[in-house]
Coordinates of N, CA and C in Angstrom, one line a residue:
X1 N -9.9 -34.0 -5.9 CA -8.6 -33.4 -6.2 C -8.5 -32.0 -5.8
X2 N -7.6 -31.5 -5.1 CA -7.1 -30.1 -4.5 C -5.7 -29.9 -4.6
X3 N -5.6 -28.7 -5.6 CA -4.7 -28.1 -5.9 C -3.6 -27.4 -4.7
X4 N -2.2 -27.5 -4.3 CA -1.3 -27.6 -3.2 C -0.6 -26.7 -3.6
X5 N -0.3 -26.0 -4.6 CA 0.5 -25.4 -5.2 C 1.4 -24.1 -4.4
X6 N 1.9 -24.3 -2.9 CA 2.9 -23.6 -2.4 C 4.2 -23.2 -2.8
X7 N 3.9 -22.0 -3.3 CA 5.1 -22.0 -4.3 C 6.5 -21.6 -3.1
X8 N 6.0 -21.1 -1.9 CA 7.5 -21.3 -1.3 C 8.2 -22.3 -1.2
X9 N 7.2 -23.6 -1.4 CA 8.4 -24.6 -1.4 C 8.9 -24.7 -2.3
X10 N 8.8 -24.4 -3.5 CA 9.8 -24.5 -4.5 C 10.3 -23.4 -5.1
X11 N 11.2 -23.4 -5.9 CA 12.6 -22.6 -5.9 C 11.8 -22.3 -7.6
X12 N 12.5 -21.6 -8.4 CA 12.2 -21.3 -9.6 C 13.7 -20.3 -9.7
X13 N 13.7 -20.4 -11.3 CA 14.8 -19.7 -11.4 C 13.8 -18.4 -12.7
X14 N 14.5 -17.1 -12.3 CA 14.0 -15.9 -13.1 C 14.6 -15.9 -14.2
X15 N 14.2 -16.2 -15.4 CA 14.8 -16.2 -16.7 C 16.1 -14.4 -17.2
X16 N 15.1 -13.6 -16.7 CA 15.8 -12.4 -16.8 C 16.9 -12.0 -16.7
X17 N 17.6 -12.6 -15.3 CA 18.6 -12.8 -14.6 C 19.2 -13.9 -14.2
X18 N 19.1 -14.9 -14.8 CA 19.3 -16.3 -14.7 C 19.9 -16.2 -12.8
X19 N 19.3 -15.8 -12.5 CA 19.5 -15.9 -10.6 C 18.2 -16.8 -10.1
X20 N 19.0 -17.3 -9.1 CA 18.4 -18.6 -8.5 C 17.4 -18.1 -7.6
X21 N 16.2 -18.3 -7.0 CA 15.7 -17.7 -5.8 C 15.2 -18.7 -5.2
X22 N 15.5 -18.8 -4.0 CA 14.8 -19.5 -3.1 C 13.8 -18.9 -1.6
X23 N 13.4 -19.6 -0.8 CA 12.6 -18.9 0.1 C 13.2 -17.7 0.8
X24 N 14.2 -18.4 1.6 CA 15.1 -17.2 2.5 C 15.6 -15.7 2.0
X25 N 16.7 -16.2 0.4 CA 16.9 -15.5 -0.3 C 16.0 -14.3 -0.6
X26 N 14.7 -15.0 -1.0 CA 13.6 -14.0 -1.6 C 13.0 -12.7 -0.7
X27 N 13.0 -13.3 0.8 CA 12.6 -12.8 1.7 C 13.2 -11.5 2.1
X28 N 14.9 -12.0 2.1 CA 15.8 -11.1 2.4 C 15.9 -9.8 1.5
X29 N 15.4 -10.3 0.0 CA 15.7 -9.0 -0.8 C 14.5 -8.0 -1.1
X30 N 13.2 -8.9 -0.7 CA 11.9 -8.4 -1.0 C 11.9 -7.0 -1.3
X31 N 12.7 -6.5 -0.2 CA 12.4 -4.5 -0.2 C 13.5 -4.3 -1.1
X32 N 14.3 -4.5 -1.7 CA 15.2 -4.1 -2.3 C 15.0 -4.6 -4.0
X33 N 14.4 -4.9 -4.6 CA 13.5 -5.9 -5.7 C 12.4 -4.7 -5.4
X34 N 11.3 -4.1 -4.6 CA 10.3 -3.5 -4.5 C 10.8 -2.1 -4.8
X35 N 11.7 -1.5 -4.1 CA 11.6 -0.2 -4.2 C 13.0 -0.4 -5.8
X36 N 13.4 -0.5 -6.2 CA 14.2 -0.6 -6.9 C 13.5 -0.8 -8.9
X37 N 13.2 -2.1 -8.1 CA 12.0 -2.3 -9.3 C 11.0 -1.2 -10.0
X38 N 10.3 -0.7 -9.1 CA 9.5 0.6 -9.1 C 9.6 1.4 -10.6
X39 N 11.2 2.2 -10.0 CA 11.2 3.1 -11.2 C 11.5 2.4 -12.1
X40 N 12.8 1.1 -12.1 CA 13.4 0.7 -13.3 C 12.3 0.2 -14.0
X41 N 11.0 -0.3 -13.9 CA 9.9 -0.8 -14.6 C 9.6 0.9 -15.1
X42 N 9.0 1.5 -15.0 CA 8.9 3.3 -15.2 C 9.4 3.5 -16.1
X43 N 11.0 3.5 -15.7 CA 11.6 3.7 -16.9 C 11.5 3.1 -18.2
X44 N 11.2 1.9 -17.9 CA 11.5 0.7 -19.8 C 9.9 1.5 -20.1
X45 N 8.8 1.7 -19.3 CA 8.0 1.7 -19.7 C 7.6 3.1 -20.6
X46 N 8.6 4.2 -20.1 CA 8.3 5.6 -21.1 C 9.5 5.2 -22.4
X47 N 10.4 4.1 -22.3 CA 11.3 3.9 -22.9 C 10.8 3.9 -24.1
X48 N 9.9 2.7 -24.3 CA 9.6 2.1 -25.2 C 8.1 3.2 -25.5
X49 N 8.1 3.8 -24.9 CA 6.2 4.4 -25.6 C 5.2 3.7 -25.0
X50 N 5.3 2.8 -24.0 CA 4.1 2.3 -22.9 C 3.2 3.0 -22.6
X51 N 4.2 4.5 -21.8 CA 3.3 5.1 -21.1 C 3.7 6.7 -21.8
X52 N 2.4 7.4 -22.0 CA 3.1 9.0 -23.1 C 2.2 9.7 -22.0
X53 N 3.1 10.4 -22.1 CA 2.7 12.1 -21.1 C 2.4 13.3 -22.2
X54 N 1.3 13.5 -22.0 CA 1.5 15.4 -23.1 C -0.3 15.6 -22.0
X55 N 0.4 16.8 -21.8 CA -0.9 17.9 -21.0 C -1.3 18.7 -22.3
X56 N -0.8 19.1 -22.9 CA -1.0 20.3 -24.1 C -2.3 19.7 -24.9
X57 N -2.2 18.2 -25.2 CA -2.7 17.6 -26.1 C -3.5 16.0 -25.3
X58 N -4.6 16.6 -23.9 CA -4.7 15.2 -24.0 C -5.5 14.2 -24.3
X59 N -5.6 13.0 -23.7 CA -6.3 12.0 -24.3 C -7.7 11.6 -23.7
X60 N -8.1 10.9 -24.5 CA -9.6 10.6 -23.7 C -9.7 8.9 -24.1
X61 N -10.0 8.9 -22.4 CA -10.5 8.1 -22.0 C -11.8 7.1 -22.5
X62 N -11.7 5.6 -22.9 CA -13.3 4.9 -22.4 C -14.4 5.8 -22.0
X63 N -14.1 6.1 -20.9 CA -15.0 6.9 -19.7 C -15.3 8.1 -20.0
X64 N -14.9 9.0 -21.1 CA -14.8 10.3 -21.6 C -14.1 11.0 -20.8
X65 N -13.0 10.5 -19.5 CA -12.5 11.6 -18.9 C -10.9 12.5 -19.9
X66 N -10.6 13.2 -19.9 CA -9.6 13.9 -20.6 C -8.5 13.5 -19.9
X67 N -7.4 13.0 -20.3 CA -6.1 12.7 -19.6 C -4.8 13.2 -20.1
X68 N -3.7 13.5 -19.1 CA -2.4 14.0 -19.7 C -1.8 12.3 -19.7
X69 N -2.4 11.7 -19.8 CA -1.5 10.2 -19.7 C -2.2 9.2 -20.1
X70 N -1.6 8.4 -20.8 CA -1.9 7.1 -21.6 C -0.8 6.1 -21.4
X71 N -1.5 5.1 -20.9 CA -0.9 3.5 -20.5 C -0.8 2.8 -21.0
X72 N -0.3 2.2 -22.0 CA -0.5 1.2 -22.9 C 0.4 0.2 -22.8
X73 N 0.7 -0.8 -21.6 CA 1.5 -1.9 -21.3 C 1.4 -3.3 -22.9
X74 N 0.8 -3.4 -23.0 CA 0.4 -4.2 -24.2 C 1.7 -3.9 -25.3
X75 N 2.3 -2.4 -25.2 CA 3.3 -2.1 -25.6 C 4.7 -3.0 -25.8
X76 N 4.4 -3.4 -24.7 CA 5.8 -3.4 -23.9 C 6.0 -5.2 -24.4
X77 N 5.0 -5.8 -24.7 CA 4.8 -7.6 -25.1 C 5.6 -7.2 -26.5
X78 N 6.0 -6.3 -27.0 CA 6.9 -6.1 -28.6 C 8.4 -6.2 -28.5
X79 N 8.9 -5.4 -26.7 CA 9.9 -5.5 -26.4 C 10.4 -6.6 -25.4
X80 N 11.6 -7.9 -26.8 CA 11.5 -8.8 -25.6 C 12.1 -8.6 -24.4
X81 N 13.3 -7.8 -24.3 CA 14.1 -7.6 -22.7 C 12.7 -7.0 -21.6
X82 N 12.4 -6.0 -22.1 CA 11.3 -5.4 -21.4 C 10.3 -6.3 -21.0
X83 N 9.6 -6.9 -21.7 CA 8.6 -8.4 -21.5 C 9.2 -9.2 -20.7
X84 N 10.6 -9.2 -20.8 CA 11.0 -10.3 -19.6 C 11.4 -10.0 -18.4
X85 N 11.8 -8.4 -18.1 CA 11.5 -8.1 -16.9 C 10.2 -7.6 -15.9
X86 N 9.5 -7.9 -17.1 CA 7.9 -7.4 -15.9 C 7.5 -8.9 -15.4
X87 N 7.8 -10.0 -16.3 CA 7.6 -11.2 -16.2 C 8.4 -11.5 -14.9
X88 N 9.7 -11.3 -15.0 CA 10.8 -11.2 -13.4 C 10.0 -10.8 -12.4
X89 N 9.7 -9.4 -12.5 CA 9.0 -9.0 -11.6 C 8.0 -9.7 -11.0
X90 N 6.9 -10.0 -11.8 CA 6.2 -10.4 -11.8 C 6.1 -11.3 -10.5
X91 N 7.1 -12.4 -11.1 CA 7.1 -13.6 -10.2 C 7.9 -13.2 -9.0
X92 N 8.9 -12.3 -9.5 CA 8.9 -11.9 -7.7 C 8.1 -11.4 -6.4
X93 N 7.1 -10.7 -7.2 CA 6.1 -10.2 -6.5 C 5.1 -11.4 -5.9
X94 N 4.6 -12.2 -6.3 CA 3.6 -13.5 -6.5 C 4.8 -14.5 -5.9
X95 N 5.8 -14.8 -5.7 CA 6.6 -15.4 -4.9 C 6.7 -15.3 -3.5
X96 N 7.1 -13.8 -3.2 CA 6.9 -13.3 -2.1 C 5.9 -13.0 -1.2
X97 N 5.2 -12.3 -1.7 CA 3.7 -11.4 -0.9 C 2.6 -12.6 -1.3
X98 N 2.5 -13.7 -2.1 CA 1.2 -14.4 -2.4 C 1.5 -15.9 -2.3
X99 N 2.2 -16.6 -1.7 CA 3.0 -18.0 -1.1 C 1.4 -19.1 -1.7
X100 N 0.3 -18.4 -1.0 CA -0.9 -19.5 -0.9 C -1.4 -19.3 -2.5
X101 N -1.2 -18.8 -3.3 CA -2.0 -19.0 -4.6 C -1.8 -20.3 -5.2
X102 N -3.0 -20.8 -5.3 CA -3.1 -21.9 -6.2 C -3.1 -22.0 -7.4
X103 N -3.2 -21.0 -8.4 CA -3.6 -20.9 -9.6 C -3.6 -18.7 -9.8
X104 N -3.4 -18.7 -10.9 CA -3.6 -17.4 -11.5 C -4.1 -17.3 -12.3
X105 N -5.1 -16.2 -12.6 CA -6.2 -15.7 -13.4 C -5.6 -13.8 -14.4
X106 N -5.8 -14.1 -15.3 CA -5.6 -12.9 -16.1 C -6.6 -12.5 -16.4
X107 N -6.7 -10.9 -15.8 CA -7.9 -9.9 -16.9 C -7.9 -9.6 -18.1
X108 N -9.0 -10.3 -19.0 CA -9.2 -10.0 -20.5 C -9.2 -9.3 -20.4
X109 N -8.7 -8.3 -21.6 CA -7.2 -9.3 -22.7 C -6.3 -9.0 -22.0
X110 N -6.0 -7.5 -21.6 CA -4.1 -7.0 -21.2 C -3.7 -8.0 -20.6
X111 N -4.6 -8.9 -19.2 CA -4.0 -9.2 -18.5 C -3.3 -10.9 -18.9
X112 N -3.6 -11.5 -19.8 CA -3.7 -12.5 -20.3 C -2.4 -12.7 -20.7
X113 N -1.7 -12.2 -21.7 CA -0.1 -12.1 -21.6 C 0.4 -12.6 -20.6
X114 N 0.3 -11.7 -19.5 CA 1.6 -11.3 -18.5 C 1.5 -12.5 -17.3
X115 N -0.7 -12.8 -17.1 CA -0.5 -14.3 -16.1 C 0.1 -15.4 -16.9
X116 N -0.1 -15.7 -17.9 CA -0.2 -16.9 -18.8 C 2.0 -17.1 -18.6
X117 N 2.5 -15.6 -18.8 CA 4.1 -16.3 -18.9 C 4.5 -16.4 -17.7
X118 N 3.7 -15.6 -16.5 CA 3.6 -15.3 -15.1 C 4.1 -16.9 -14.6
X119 N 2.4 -17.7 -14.8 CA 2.0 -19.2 -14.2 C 3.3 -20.3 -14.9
X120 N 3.2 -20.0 -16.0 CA 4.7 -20.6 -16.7 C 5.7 -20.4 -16.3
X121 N 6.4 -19.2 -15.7 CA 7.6 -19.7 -15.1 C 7.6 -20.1 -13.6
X122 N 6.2 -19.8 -13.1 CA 6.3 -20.5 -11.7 C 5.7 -22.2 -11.3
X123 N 5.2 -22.4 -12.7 CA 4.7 -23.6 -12.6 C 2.8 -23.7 -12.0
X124 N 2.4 -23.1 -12.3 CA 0.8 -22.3 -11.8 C 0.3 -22.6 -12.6
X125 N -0.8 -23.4 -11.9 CA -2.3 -23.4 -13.3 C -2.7 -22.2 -13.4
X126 N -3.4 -22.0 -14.9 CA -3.8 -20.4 -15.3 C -5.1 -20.3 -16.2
X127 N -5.6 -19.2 -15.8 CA -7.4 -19.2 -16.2 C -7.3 -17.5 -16.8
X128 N -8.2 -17.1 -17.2 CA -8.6 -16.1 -17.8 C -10.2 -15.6 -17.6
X129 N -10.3 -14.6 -17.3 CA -11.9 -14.0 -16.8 C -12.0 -13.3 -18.2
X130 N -13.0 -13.2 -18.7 CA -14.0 -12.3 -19.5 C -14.7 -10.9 -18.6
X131 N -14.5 -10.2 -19.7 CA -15.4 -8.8 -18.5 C -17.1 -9.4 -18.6
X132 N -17.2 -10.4 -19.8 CA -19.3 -11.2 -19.7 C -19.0 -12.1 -20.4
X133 N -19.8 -12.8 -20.0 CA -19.7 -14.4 -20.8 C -19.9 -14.0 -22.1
X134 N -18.9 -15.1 -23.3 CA -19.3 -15.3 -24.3 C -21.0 -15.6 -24.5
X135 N -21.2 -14.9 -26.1 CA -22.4 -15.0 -26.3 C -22.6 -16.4 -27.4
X136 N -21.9 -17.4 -27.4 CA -21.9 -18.6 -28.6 C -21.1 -19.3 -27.2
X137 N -21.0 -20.7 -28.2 CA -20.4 -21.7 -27.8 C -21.0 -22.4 -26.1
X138 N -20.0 -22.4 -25.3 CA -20.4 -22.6 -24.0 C -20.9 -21.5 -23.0
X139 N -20.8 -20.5 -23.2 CA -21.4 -19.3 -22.8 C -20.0 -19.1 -21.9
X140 N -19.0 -19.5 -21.6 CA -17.9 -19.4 -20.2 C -17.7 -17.7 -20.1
X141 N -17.4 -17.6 -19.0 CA -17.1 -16.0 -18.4 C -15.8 -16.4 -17.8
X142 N -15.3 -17.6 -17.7 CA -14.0 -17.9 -17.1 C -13.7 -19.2 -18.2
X143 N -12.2 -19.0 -18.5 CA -11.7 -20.0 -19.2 C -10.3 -20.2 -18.9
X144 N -10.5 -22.0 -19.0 CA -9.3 -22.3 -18.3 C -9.9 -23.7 -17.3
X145 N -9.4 -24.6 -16.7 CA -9.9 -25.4 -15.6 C -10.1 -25.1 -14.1
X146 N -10.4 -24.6 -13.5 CA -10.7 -24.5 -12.4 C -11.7 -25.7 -11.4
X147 N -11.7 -25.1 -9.8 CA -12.4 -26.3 -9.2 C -12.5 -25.3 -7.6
X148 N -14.1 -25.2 -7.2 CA -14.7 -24.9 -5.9 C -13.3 -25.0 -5.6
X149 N -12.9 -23.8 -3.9 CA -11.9 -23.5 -3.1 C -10.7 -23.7 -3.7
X150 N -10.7 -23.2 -4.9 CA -9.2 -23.0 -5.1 C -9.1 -21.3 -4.8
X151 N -7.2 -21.1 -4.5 CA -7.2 -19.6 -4.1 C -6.6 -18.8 -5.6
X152 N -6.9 -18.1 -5.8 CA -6.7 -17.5 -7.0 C -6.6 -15.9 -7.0
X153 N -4.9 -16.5 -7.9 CA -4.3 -14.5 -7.8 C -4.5 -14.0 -8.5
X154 N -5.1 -12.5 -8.6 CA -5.2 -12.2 -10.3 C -4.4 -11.0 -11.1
X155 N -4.1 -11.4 -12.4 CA -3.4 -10.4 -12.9 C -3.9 -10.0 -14.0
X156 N -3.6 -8.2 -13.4 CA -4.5 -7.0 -14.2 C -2.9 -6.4 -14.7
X157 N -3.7 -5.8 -16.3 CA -2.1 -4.7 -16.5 C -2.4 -3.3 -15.9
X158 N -3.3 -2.6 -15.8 CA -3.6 -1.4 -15.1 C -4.8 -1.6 -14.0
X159 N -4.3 -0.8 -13.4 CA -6.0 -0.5 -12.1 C -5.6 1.3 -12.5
X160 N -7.2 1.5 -12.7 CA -7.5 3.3 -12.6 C -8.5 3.2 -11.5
X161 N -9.5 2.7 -12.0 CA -11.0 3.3 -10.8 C -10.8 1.9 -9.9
X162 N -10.6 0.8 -10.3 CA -10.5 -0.8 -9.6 C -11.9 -0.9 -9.8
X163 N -13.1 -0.4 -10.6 CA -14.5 -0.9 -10.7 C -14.0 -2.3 -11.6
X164 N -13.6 -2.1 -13.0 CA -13.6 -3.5 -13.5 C -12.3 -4.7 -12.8
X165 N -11.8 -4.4 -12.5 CA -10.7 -4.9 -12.1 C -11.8 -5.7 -11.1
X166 N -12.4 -5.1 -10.1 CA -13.3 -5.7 -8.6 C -14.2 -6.6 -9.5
X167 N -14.3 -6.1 -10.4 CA -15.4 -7.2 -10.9 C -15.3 -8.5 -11.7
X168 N -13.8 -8.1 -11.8 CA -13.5 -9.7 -12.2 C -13.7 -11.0 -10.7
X169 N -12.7 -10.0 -10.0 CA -12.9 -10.7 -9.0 C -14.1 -11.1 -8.1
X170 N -15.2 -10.4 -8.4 CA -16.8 -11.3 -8.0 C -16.9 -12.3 -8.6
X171 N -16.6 -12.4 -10.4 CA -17.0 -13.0 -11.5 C -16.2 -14.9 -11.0
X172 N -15.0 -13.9 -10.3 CA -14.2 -15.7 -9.5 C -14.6 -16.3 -8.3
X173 N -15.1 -15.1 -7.2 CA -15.5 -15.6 -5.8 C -17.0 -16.4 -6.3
X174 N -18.1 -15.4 -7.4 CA -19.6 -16.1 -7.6 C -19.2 -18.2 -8.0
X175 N -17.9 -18.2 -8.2 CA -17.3 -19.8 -9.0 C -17.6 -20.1 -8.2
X176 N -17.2 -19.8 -6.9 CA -16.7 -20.4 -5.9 C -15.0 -20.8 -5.1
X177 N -14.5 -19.9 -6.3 CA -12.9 -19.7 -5.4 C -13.0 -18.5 -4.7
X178 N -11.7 -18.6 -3.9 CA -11.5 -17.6 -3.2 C -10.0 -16.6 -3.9
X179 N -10.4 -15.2 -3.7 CA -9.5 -14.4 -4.5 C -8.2 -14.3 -3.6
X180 N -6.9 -14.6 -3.9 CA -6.1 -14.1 -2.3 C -5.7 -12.8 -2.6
X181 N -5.5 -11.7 -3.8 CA -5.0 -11.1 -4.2 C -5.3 -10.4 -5.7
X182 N -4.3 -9.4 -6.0 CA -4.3 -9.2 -7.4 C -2.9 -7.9 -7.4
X183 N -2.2 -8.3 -8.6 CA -1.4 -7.8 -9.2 C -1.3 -6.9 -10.1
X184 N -1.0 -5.8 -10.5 CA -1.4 -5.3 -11.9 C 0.5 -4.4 -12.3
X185 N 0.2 -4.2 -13.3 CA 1.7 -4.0 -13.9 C 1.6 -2.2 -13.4
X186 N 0.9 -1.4 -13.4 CA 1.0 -0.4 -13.4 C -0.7 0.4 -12.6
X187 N -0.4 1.3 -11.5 CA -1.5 1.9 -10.8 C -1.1 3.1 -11.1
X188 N -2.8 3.8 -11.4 CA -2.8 5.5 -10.8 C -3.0 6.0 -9.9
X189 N -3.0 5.1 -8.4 CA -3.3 5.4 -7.4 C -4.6 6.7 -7.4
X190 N -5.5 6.6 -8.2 CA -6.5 6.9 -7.2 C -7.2 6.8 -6.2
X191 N -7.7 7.7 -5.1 CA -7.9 7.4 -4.0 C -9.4 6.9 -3.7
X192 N -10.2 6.4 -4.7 CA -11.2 5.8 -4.9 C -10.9 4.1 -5.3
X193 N -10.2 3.7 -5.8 CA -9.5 2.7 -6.1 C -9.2 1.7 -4.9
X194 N -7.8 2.6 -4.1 CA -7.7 2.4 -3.1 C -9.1 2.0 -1.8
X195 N -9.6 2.8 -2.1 CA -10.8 2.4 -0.9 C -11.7 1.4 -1.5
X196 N -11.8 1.4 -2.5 CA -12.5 0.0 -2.9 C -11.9 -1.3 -2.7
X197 N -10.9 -1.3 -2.8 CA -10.0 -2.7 -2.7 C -10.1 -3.0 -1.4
X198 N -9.9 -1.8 -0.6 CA -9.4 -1.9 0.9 C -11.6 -2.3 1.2
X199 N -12.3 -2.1 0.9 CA -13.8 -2.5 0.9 C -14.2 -4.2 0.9
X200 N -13.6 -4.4 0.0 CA -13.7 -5.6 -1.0 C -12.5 -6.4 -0.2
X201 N -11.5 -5.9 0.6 CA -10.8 -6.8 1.3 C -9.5 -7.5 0.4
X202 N -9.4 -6.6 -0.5 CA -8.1 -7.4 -1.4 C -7.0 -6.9 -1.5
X203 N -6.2 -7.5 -1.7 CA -4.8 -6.9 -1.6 C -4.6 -6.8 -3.1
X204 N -4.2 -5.6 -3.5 CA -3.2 -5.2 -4.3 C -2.0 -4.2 -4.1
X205 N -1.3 -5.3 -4.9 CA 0.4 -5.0 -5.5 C 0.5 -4.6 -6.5
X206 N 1.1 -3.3 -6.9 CA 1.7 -2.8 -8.4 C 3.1 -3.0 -8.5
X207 N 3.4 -3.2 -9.5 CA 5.0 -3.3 -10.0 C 5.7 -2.1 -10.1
X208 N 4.9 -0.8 -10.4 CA 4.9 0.7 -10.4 C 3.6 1.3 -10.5
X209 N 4.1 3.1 -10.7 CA 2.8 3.3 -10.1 C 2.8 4.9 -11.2
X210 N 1.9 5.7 -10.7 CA 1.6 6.9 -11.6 C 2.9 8.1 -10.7
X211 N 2.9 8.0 -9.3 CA 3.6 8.5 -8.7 C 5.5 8.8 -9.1
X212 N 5.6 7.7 -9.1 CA 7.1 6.4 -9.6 C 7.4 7.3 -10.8
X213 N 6.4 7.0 -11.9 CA 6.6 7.8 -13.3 C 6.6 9.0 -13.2
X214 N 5.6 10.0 -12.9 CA 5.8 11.4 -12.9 C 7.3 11.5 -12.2
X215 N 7.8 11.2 -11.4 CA 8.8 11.5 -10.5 C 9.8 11.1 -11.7
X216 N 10.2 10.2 -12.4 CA 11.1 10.5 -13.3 C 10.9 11.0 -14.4
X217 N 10.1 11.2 -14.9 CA 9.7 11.7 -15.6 C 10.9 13.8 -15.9
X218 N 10.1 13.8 -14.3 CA 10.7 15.4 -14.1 C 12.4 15.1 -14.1
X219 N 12.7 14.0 -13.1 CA 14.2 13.5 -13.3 C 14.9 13.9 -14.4
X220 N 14.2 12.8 -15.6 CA 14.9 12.7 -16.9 C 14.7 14.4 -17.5
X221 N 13.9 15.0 -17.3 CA 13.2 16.1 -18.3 C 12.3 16.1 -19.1
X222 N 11.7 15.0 -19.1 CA 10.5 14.7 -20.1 C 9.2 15.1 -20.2
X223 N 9.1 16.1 -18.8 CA 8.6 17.6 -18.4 C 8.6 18.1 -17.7
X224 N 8.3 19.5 -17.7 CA 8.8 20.7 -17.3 C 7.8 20.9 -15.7
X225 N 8.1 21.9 -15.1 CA 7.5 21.8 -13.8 C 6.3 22.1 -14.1
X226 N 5.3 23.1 -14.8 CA 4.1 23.2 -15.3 C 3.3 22.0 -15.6
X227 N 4.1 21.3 -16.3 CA 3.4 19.8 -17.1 C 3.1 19.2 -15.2
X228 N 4.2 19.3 -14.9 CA 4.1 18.4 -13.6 C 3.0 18.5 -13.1
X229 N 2.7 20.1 -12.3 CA 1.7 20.3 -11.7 C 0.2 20.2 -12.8
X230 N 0.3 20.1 -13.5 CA -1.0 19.6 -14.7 C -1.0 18.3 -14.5
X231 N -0.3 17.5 -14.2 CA -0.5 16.1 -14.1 C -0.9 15.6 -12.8
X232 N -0.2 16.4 -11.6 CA -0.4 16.0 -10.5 C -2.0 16.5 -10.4
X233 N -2.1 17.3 -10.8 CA -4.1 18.2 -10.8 C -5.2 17.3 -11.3
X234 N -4.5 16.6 -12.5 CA -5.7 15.4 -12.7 C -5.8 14.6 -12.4
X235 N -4.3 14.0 -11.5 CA -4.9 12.8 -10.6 C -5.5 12.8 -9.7
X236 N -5.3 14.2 -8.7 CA -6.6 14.9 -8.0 C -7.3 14.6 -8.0
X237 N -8.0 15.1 -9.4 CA -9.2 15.2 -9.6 C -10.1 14.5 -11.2
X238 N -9.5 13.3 -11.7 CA -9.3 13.5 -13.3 C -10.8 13.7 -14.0
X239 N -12.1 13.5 -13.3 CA -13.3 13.5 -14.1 C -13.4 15.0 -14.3
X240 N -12.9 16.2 -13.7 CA -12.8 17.4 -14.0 C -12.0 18.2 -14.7
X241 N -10.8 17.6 -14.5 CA -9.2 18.3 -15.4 C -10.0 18.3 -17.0
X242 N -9.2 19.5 -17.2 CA -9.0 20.0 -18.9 C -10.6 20.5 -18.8
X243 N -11.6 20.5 -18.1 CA -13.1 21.1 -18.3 C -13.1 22.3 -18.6

């Protein structure tokens, strides 16, 4: 049995916008859905408290780095209009730019949400990676059905460094599928990130970015030009900022 799952041949309708999309259509709007999408995702996301900005007061990181910014898309699964436009997105992005995926995979946990309503509205089998195998039961590091050479897209809610994010995707190629991609709701464009992906030969797509935000951010006034340049300094450099 081998999974066919070309989603350009079929049509899907976006719950968000009850608008129809088909191949041509999709194609034709792709850049206008991409650059558009950008901020308006940005925006719901400082809307609701997803994403908080404060330099004065920052946060720390897992990794112990100090940050004027905290991400928390997990947020945003409380707000349903908001939930259903990253969901929109979502599938427009994986519609367009990823035609060959056979199946979708979510990064535990964030990313599990957003493939799971992702593969549901496009009709996609859907798996889930572990950052290490369960220590009971069947030991799985992947859950879900899978099968040798299937192509598999994956969905992350953030990329910072892309170390764990890359390493889901070993945890899928060691299966024996092949990765075609990966999606995440929100990048910091670090330029370490970047060159890892571009190493590892994967494509990633964000829905927005750290860039996208700061830029409205200053728009709206949500800070001041100081704050700015404090923000733009740690993405520079963030294992240093605030030292």
């Amino acid at each position: 049995m081998h999974y066919s799952h070309n989603i350009f041949s079929k049509a899907y309708i976006c719950t968000n916008t009850h608008t129809f999309y088909n191949k041509h259509w999709a194609i034709h709007m792709s850049n206008i859905l991409t650059s558009t999408g950008s901020r308006a995702l940005a925006e719901k996301l400082l809307q609701v408290g997803a994403v908080k900005l404060n330099a004065a007061n920052p946060f720390t990181w897992a990794s112990g780095w100090k940050s004027p910014i905290y991400c928390d898309n997990r947020k945003s699964l409380s707000f349903p209009y908001v939930r259903d436009f990253i969901k929109s997105e979502l599938c427009s992005v994986i519609f367009e730019q990823f035609p060959d995926a056979d199946s979708l995979a979510g990064v535990a946990t964030a990313g599990i949400p957003w493939g799971a309503m992702a593969a549901d509205q496009l009709k996609l089998p859907f798996m889930y990676v572990r950052p290490k195998p369960k220590e009971h039961g069947l030991g799985n590091q992947i859950e879900g059905f899978f099968q040798q050479g299937q192509k598999i897209l994956v969905i992350e809610d953030l990329v910072s460094t892309g170390k764990s994010s890359l390493q889901v995707c070993d945890v899928i190629k060691a299966a024996g599928m092949e990765v075609v991609g990966m999606v995440s709701i929100f990048n910091y464009g670090f330029p370490e990130a970047a060159q890892a992906f571009s190493s590892a030969g994967i494509k990633l797509q964000s829905l927005t970015d750290y860039e996208t935000l700061v830029q409205l951010a200053i728009e709206k006034k949500i800070i001041d030009e100081d704050q700015h340049k404090s923000l733009l300094n740690w993405r520079n450099n963030p294992s240093e900022w605030g030292k």
